[in-house]
Short mmCIF file of C-alpha atoms in Angstrom, two decimals:
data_model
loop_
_atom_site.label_atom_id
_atom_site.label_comp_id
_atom_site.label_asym_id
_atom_site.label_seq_id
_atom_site.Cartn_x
_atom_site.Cartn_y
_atom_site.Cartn_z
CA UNK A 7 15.04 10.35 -9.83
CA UNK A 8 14.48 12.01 -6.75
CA UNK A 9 11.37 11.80 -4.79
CA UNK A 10 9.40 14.97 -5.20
CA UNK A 11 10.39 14.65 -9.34
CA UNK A 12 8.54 11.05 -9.03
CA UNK A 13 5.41 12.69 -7.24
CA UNK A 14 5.26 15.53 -10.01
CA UNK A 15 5.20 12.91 -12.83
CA UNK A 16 2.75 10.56 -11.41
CA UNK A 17 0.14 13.25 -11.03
CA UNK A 18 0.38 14.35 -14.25
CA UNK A 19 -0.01 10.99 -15.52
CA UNK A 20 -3.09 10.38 -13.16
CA UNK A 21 -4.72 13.98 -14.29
CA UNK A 22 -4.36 12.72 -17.82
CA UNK A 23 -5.52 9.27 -17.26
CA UNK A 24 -9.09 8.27 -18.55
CA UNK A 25 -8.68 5.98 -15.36
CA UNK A 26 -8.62 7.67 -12.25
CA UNK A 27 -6.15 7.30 -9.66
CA UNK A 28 -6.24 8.28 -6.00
CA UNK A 29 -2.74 8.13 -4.61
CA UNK A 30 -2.00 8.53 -0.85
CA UNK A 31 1.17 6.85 -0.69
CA UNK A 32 4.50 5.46 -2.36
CA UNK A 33 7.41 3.51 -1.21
CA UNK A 34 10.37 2.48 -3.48
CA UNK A 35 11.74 -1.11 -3.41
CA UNK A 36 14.67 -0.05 -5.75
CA UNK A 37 15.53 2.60 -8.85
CA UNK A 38 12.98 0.69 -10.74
CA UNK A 39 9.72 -0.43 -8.65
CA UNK A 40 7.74 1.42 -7.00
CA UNK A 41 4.76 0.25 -4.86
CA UNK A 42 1.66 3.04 -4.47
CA UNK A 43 -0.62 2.94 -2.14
CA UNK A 44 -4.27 3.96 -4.00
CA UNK A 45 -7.07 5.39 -1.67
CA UNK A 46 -9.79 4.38 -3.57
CA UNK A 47 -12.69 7.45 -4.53
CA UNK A 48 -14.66 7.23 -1.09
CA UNK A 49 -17.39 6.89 -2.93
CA UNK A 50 -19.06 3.28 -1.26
CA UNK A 51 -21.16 1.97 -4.85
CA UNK A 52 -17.62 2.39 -6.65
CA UNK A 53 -15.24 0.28 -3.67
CA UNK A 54 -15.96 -3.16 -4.69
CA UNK A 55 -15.60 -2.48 -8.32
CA UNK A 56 -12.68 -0.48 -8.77
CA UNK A 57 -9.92 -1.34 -10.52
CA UNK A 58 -6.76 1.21 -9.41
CA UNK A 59 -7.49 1.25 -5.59
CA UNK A 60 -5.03 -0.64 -3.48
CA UNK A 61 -1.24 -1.21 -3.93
CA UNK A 62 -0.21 -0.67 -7.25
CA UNK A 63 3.09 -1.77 -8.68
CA UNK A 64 4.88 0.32 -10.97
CA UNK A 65 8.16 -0.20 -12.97
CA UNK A 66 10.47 1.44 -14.45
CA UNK A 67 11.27 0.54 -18.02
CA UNK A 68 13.17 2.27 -20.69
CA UNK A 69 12.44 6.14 -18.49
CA UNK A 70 8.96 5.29 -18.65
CA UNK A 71 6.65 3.99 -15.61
CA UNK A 72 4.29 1.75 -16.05
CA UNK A 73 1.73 0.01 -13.98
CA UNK A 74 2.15 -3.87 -13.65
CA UNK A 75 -0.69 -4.77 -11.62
CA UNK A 76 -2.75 -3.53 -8.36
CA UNK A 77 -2.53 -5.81 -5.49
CA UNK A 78 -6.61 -6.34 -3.90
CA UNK A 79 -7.57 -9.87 -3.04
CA UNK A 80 -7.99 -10.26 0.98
CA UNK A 81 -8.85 -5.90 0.98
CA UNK A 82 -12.50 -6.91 0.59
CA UNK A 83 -13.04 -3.55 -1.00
CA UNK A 84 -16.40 -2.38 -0.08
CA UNK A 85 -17.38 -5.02 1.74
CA UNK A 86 -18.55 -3.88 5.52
CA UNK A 87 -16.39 -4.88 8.44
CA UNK A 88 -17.52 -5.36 12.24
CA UNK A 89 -16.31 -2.34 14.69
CA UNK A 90 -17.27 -3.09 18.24
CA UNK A 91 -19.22 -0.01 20.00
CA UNK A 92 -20.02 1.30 16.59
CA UNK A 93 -23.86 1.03 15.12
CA UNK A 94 -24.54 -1.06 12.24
CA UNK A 95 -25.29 1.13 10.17
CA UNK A 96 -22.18 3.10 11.03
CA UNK A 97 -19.87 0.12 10.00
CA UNK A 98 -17.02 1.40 7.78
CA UNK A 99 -15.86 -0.89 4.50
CA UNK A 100 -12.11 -0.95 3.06
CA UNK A 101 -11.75 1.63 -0.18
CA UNK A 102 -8.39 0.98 -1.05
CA UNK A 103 -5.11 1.84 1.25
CA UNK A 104 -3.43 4.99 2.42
CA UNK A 105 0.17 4.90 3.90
CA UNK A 106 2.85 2.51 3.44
CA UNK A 107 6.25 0.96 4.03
CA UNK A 108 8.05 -1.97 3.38
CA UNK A 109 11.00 -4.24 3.27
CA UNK A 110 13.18 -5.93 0.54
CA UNK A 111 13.86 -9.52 1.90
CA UNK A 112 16.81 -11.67 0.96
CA UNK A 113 14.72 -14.22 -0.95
CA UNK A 114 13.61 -11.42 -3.81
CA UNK A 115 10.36 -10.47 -2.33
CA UNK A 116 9.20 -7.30 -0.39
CA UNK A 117 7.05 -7.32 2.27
CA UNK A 118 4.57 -4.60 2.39
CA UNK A 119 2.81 -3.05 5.27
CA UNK A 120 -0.38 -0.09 4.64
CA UNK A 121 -3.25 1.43 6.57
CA UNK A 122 -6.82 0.77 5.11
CA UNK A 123 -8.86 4.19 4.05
CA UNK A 124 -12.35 3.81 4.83
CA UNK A 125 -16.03 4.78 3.76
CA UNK A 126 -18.73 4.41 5.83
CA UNK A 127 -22.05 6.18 6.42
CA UNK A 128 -20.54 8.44 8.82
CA UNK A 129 -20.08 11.06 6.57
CA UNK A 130 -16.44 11.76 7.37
CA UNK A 131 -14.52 9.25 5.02
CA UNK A 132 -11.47 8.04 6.25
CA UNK A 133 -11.92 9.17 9.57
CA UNK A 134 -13.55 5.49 10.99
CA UNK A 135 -11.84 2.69 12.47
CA UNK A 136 -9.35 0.88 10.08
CA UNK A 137 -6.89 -1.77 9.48
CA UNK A 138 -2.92 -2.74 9.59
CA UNK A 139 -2.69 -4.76 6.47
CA UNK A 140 0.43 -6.71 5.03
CA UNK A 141 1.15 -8.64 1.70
CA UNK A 142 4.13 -10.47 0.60
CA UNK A 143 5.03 -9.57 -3.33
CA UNK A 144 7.31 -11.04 -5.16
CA UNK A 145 10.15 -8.06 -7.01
CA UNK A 146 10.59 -9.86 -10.40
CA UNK A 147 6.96 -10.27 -11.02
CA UNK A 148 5.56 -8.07 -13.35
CA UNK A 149 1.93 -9.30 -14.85
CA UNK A 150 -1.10 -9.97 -12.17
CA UNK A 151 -0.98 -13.32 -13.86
CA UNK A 152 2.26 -13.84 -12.16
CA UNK A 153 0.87 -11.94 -8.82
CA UNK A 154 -2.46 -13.77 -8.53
CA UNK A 155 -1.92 -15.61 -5.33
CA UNK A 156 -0.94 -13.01 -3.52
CA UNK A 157 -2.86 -11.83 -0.70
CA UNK A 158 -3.85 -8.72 1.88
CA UNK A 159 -3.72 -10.23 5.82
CA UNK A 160 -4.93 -7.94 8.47
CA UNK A 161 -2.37 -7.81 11.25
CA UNK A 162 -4.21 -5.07 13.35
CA UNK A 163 -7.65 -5.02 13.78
CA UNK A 164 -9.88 -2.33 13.46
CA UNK A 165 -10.85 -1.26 17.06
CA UNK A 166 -13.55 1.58 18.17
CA UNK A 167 -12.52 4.95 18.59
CA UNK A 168 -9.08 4.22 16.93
CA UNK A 169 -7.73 5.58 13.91
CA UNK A 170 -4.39 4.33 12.45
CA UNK A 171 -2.70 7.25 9.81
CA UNK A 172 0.31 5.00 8.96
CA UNK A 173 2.87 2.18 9.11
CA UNK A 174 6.71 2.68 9.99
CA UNK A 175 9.69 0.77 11.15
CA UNK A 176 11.33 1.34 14.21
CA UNK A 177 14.57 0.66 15.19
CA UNK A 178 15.44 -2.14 16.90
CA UNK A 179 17.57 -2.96 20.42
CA UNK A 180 20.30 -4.79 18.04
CA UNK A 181 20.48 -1.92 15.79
CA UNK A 182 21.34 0.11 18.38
CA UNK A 183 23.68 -2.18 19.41
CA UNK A 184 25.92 -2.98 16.72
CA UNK A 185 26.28 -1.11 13.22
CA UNK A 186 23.35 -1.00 10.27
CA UNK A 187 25.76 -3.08 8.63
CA UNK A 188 25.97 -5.98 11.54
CA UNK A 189 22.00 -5.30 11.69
CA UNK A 190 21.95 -5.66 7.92
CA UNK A 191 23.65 -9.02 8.21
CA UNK A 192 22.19 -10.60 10.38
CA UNK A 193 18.42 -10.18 9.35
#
């Protein structure tokens, strides 16, 4: 199903949803999983208690997606975080994630990389220092149950004056190199 056909369906299924979602991003593992980065409402009372913001995990079964779980623990939605050079009061808490990427490893999981959105009392949400955040999820697993370990770590810091808008790969000196198959091979 191509890409834009994917985006179409998932916001009509959000606009019908008693739930709502807020996606900002989506990356595909394979045909059948998709990972989608959730925003959160930027609304700071409704951060910690949400249920959809963060990395959802969607498959597809039988033509129909479905959401398996949302991915949270070590987000810390709405909790505030520590900017140096920033006031207090000014200190910016996680709402969910924008942005993301990722890679299927050999051993069946992905690793998944995503930008924090922010709220803060600024007044401009999502425009205050954020976060680099990664999370290790296994493909086959389907229920939270089976996904409860599994955990945000912040690999970039949030840092004054600095706003991060997204996560990519680069390529590398070897897979310039050699071919994407030798780089495929060897990693």
């Amino acid at each position: 199903m191509p890409v834009n056909v994917v985006v179409v369906y998932f916001k009509e299924l959000f606009l019908k949803a008693v739930v709502y979602y807020y996606p900002f991003g989506i990356w595909f593992a394979n045909s059948t999983t998709l990972y989608v980065a959730d925003e959160g409402d930027g609304i700071a009372a409704d951060a910690a208690t949400s249920t959809t913001a963060g990395l959802q995990k969607w498959s597809l079964v039988n033509g129909i997606w479905q959401l398996d779980y949302v991915l949270q623990k070590g987000l810390n939605l709405g909790q505030q975080y520590t900017v140096a050079g920033l006031p207090a009061a000014d200190n910016p808490a996680t709402d969910g994630l924008r942005n993301l990427t990722g890679q299927v490893n050999r051993d069946g999981t992905v690793r998944l990389y995503a930008v924090t959105s922010t709220i803060s009392s600024s007044g401009d949400q999502g425009a205050d220092p954020n976060q680099v955040v990664a999370i290790t999820d296994r493909l086959s697993n389907t229920t939270a149950t089976q996904a409860a370990s599994q955990q945000f770590h912040v690999i970039l810091a949030p840092k004054f004056g600095q706003v991060l808008r997204g996560v990519s790969f680069a390529p590398t000196n070897k897979e310039k190199e050699g071919s994407r198959e030798d780089f495929k091979r060897e990693h």
